[in-house]
Short mmCIF file of C-alpha atoms in Angstrom, two decimals:
data_model
loop_
_atom_site.label_atom_id
_atom_site.label_comp_id
_atom_site.label_asym_id
_atom_site.label_seq_id
_atom_site.Cartn_x
_atom_site.Cartn_y
_atom_site.Cartn_z
CA MET A 1 -64.43 101.93 141.62
CA LYS A 2 -66.85 101.20 144.45
CA LYS A 3 -65.29 99.83 147.62
CA PHE A 4 -67.41 96.75 148.27
CA PRO A 5 -67.51 95.05 151.65
CA ILE A 6 -65.68 91.75 151.28
CA ALA A 7 -66.72 88.46 152.86
CA LEU A 8 -64.98 85.10 152.88
CA GLN A 9 -66.84 81.87 152.20
CA VAL A 10 -65.68 79.82 155.20
CA TYR A 11 -65.57 76.70 153.01
CA SER A 12 -62.37 78.22 151.62
CA VAL A 13 -60.63 77.75 155.00
CA ARG A 14 -62.66 74.80 156.26
CA ASP A 15 -59.55 72.85 157.32
CA ALA A 16 -58.62 75.61 159.75
CA ALA A 17 -62.22 76.29 160.81
CA GLU A 18 -62.77 72.65 161.69
CA LYS A 19 -59.81 72.73 164.08
CA ASP A 20 -60.45 76.13 165.68
CA PHE A 21 -63.44 78.07 164.44
CA ALA A 22 -63.08 81.05 166.76
CA GLY A 23 -59.34 81.39 166.19
CA THR A 24 -59.78 81.11 162.44
CA MET A 25 -62.45 83.80 162.43
CA ARG A 26 -60.14 86.13 164.37
CA LYS A 27 -57.48 85.61 161.73
CA VAL A 28 -60.00 86.21 158.93
CA LYS A 29 -60.92 89.51 160.56
CA GLU A 30 -57.24 90.43 160.89
CA MET A 31 -56.78 89.77 157.16
CA GLY A 32 -59.23 92.60 156.50
CA TYR A 33 -62.45 90.73 155.70
CA ASP A 34 -65.70 92.43 156.69
CA GLY A 35 -67.88 89.35 156.92
CA VAL A 36 -68.24 85.65 156.21
CA GLU A 37 -70.56 83.29 154.44
CA LEU A 38 -71.06 79.94 156.15
CA ALA A 39 -71.07 76.45 154.68
CA GLY A 40 -71.71 74.40 157.80
CA THR A 41 -71.21 75.28 161.46
CA TYR A 42 -68.17 73.16 162.39
CA GLY A 43 -69.64 71.31 165.33
CA LEU A 44 -71.26 74.42 166.77
CA SER A 45 -74.86 75.55 166.81
CA VAL A 46 -75.87 78.38 164.50
CA ALA A 47 -76.36 80.57 167.57
CA GLU A 48 -72.85 79.77 168.85
CA VAL A 49 -71.36 80.61 165.46
CA LYS A 50 -73.20 83.94 165.41
CA ALA A 51 -71.97 84.77 168.92
CA ILE A 52 -68.36 84.14 167.86
CA LEU A 53 -68.74 86.27 164.74
CA ASP A 54 -70.25 89.10 166.78
CA GLN A 55 -67.38 88.92 169.25
CA VAL A 56 -64.79 88.94 166.46
CA GLY A 57 -66.54 91.70 164.50
CA LEU A 58 -67.46 89.82 161.33
CA GLU A 59 -70.89 90.15 159.73
CA LEU A 60 -72.78 86.96 158.97
CA VAL A 61 -73.73 87.80 155.40
CA SER A 62 -75.28 84.52 154.33
CA ALA A 63 -75.04 80.76 154.56
CA HIS A 64 -74.91 77.93 152.07
CA VAL A 65 -77.35 75.28 153.28
CA ALA A 66 -78.15 72.03 151.49
CA VAL A 67 -81.60 71.74 149.95
CA PHE A 68 -82.71 68.91 152.23
CA GLU A 69 -81.74 71.03 155.25
CA LEU A 70 -83.51 74.12 153.93
CA GLN A 71 -86.70 72.06 153.75
CA LYS A 72 -86.66 71.74 157.55
CA GLU A 73 -88.46 74.52 159.42
CA ASP A 74 -86.18 74.33 162.46
CA VAL A 75 -83.09 74.86 160.28
CA LEU A 76 -84.57 77.95 158.68
CA GLU A 77 -85.62 79.21 162.11
CA ALA A 78 -82.10 78.80 163.50
CA TYR A 79 -80.55 80.87 160.72
CA ALA A 80 -83.34 83.44 160.77
CA ALA A 81 -82.82 83.94 164.51
CA THR A 82 -79.33 85.31 163.80
CA GLY A 83 -80.76 88.19 161.79
CA MET A 84 -78.96 86.90 158.69
CA LYS A 85 -80.43 88.53 155.58
CA TYR A 86 -79.56 85.93 152.92
CA VAL A 87 -79.58 82.15 152.74
CA ALA A 88 -78.31 80.29 149.67
CA ILE A 89 -78.87 77.01 147.90
CA PRO A 90 -75.25 76.00 147.22
CA TRP A 91 -76.03 73.64 144.34
CA MET A 92 -78.57 71.26 142.90
CA THR A 93 -77.82 68.36 140.60
CA GLY A 94 -78.61 69.75 137.20
CA PRO A 95 -81.95 68.59 135.74
CA GLU A 96 -81.79 67.41 132.15
CA THR A 97 -85.43 67.28 131.09
CA THR A 98 -88.41 69.64 130.95
CA GLU A 99 -89.98 67.72 133.83
CA GLY A 100 -86.76 67.80 135.83
CA VAL A 101 -86.45 71.56 135.47
CA ALA A 102 -90.07 72.01 136.54
CA ASP A 103 -89.52 69.81 139.60
CA ALA A 104 -86.39 71.76 140.58
CA ILE A 105 -88.20 75.07 140.19
CA ALA A 106 -91.00 73.84 142.44
CA VAL A 107 -88.51 72.84 145.15
CA ILE A 108 -86.63 76.15 144.95
CA GLU A 109 -89.84 78.17 145.01
CA ASP A 110 -91.15 76.34 148.09
CA ILE A 111 -87.88 76.99 149.95
CA ALA A 112 -87.88 80.62 148.86
CA LYS A 113 -91.38 81.15 150.23
CA ALA A 114 -90.48 79.51 153.54
CA ALA A 115 -87.32 81.60 153.84
CA LYS A 116 -89.22 84.80 152.97
CA ALA A 117 -91.79 84.03 155.67
CA LYS A 118 -88.94 83.98 158.20
CA GLY A 119 -87.40 87.23 156.93
CA MET A 120 -84.62 85.81 154.74
CA GLN A 121 -83.97 86.22 151.02
CA LEU A 122 -83.15 83.03 149.12
CA LEU A 123 -80.17 83.08 146.75
CA TYR A 124 -79.09 80.44 144.25
CA HIS A 125 -75.35 79.75 143.91
CA ASN A 126 -74.53 78.27 140.53
CA HIS A 127 -71.87 75.93 139.25
CA ASP A 128 -71.21 75.36 135.56
CA PHE A 129 -73.71 72.53 135.15
CA GLU A 130 -76.67 74.92 135.31
CA PHE A 131 -75.42 76.25 131.97
CA LYS A 132 -76.73 73.13 130.27
CA LYS A 133 -79.60 73.97 127.93
CA VAL A 134 -82.99 72.30 128.27
CA ASP A 135 -85.65 73.32 125.75
CA GLY A 136 -83.22 75.85 124.30
CA ALA A 137 -82.49 77.77 127.49
CA TYR A 138 -79.96 77.48 130.29
CA VAL A 139 -81.31 75.71 133.36
CA LEU A 140 -80.05 78.64 135.45
CA ASP A 141 -81.91 81.19 133.34
CA GLN A 142 -85.07 79.12 133.68
CA TYR A 143 -84.76 79.18 137.47
CA TYR A 144 -84.56 82.96 137.43
CA GLY A 145 -87.10 83.36 134.65
CA LYS A 146 -89.81 81.24 136.24
CA ILE A 147 -89.40 82.19 139.90
CA SER A 148 -90.21 85.75 140.86
CA GLU A 149 -87.35 88.10 141.62
CA ASP A 150 -88.94 88.82 144.98
CA LEU A 151 -88.52 85.16 145.98
CA LEU A 152 -85.20 84.26 144.34
CA LYS A 153 -82.13 86.38 143.74
CA THR A 154 -78.77 85.42 142.30
CA GLU A 155 -75.50 84.56 143.94
CA LEU A 156 -73.54 84.23 140.73
CA ASP A 157 -70.24 82.39 141.00
CA THR A 158 -68.02 84.17 138.52
CA CYS A 159 -65.67 81.22 138.04
CA TRP A 160 -68.44 78.79 137.12
CA VAL A 161 -70.17 81.38 134.92
CA ASN A 162 -66.91 81.62 132.96
CA VAL A 163 -66.41 77.85 132.84
CA GLY A 164 -70.05 77.54 131.73
CA GLY A 165 -69.24 79.58 128.64
CA GLU A 166 -70.40 83.09 129.54
CA VAL A 167 -68.48 86.32 130.20
CA PRO A 168 -68.97 86.93 133.96
CA ALA A 169 -69.30 90.74 133.77
CA ASP A 170 -71.84 90.55 130.94
CA TYR A 171 -73.85 87.77 132.57
CA LEU A 172 -73.94 89.68 135.86
CA LEU A 173 -75.35 92.75 134.12
CA LYS A 174 -78.13 90.56 132.76
CA TYR A 175 -79.32 90.23 136.35
CA SER A 176 -78.88 93.84 137.42
CA GLY A 177 -80.96 94.57 140.49
CA ARG A 178 -81.13 90.88 141.31
CA ALA A 179 -77.50 90.26 142.31
CA PRO A 180 -76.99 91.37 145.92
CA VAL A 181 -74.20 88.89 146.69
CA LEU A 182 -71.49 87.90 144.21
CA HIS A 183 -68.88 85.14 144.42
CA LEU A 184 -65.38 86.11 143.30
CA LYS A 185 -63.39 83.03 142.33
CA ASP A 186 -60.33 82.76 140.11
CA PHE A 187 -58.95 79.88 138.08
CA VAL A 188 -56.63 78.79 135.30
CA GLY A 189 -57.11 76.09 132.69
CA SER A 190 -60.42 75.07 131.21
CA LYS A 191 -63.34 72.74 131.68
CA SER A 192 -62.46 69.06 131.66
CA GLU A 193 -64.19 65.76 132.33
CA ASN A 194 -62.57 65.35 135.76
CA MET A 195 -62.66 69.04 136.68
CA TYR A 196 -64.44 68.60 140.01
CA GLU A 197 -62.12 65.78 141.02
CA LEU A 198 -59.17 68.06 140.32
CA ILE A 199 -60.46 70.58 142.87
CA GLY A 200 -60.06 68.29 145.85
CA ASP A 201 -57.78 65.45 144.79
CA ASP A 202 -54.10 66.22 145.37
CA LYS A 203 -52.90 63.32 143.24
CA ALA A 204 -55.18 64.30 140.37
CA LYS A 205 -53.90 67.86 140.59
CA ALA A 206 -50.30 66.68 140.54
CA ASP A 207 -51.00 64.55 137.47
CA SER A 208 -52.72 67.36 135.57
CA ALA A 209 -50.31 70.26 135.35
CA GLY A 210 -51.77 72.96 133.12
CA GLN A 211 -55.35 71.78 133.51
CA PHE A 212 -58.11 73.32 135.60
CA GLU A 213 -57.01 74.78 138.92
CA LEU A 214 -58.61 77.23 141.32
CA ARG A 215 -56.43 80.15 142.34
CA PRO A 216 -56.48 83.04 144.81
CA VAL A 217 -58.41 86.02 143.42
CA GLY A 218 -56.13 87.96 141.07
CA SER A 219 -53.87 84.96 140.36
CA GLY A 220 -55.78 83.44 137.47
CA LYS A 221 -57.55 84.38 134.25
CA GLN A 222 -60.58 86.33 135.53
CA ASP A 223 -61.01 90.03 134.67
CA PHE A 224 -61.92 91.30 138.12
CA PRO A 225 -61.84 95.03 137.33
CA ALA A 226 -64.53 94.38 134.70
CA ILE A 227 -66.48 92.12 137.06
CA LEU A 228 -66.44 94.67 139.87
CA ALA A 229 -67.44 97.48 137.51
CA ALA A 230 -70.39 95.36 136.43
CA ALA A 231 -71.19 94.57 140.07
CA GLU A 232 -71.45 98.28 140.82
CA LYS A 233 -73.88 98.76 137.92
CA ALA A 234 -75.83 95.66 138.94
CA GLY A 235 -76.37 96.89 142.49
CA THR A 236 -74.30 94.22 144.21
CA GLN A 237 -74.00 94.78 147.95
CA TRP A 238 -71.42 92.17 149.00
CA VAL A 239 -68.61 90.34 147.23
CA VAL A 240 -67.55 86.96 148.61
CA VAL A 241 -64.14 85.37 148.09
CA GLU A 242 -64.27 81.63 147.59
CA GLN A 243 -61.51 79.16 146.75
CA ASP A 244 -62.62 75.55 147.02
CA SER A 245 -59.09 74.20 147.28
CA PRO A 246 -55.74 75.94 147.95
CA SER A 247 -53.08 76.15 145.24
CA LEU A 248 -49.75 77.71 144.29
CA GLY A 249 -48.07 75.87 147.16
CA LYS A 250 -50.00 77.95 149.71
CA ASN A 251 -52.31 76.79 152.46
CA SER A 252 -55.96 77.84 152.61
CA MET A 253 -55.37 80.78 154.96
CA GLU A 254 -52.49 82.08 152.85
CA CYS A 255 -54.70 81.90 149.76
CA ALA A 256 -57.46 83.83 151.55
CA GLN A 257 -54.93 86.51 152.47
CA MET A 258 -53.67 86.72 148.87
CA SER A 259 -57.22 87.19 147.59
CA ILE A 260 -58.11 90.10 149.82
CA ASN A 261 -54.71 91.71 149.34
CA TYR A 262 -55.34 91.76 145.60
CA LEU A 263 -58.90 93.06 145.92
CA LYS A 264 -57.76 95.96 148.06
CA THR A 265 -55.43 97.07 145.25
CA ILE A 266 -58.28 97.45 142.76
CA MET A 267 -61.05 98.98 144.84
#
């Protein structure tokens, strides 16, 4: 199996990064990660973050940046100045009508063009709510079907693809050649009404044993050998570990270590 470079979505260890970004990045490098994907800059400028990553030896693969921020030219310029290749829309509230889908597509396309003009490729990172059908087709498929591949590529989140009702490996192959960055995320349980609350609410998690829970990669129900085999066929360049909330009695850094330890046993 191909040995992919592995990045960590810093959101996974945001509690540590908020306290000591540089120290946390050194530890991430020591764990064996090759790069990171940002979700915020933890009180630093984008340039300061890039300088720390360069010093530590981690590649800045991409960044999740909110839509309203991506619509600002100075924000795009700051990320582009780092030489970062990819920038990602982390989520958009799922449209539920034909008009809503069209409006969302227009927003994404405008951002994609602006990013392209500054030398960056726009990615879209899905959750499960883009697997709602409008006019007989998934919202997510409409984004990719109606915006050119040159402007928008995928950053499929394998957990949310699964929760959305699709087999991650099969769905990834559907977008072969358009999937440069792939999120690896593991979980147990199944979709529930309060699923997103369970991710970050300790009391809710304690009250819901056996329900939805995010896990370190290799500790849940995902078939990662199949996913990685599909990623190789699809032309994926980077895999990114993400765990929105720690579990199994471990802290966020311990979970990040468990994930990469597992991945190194299968590739």
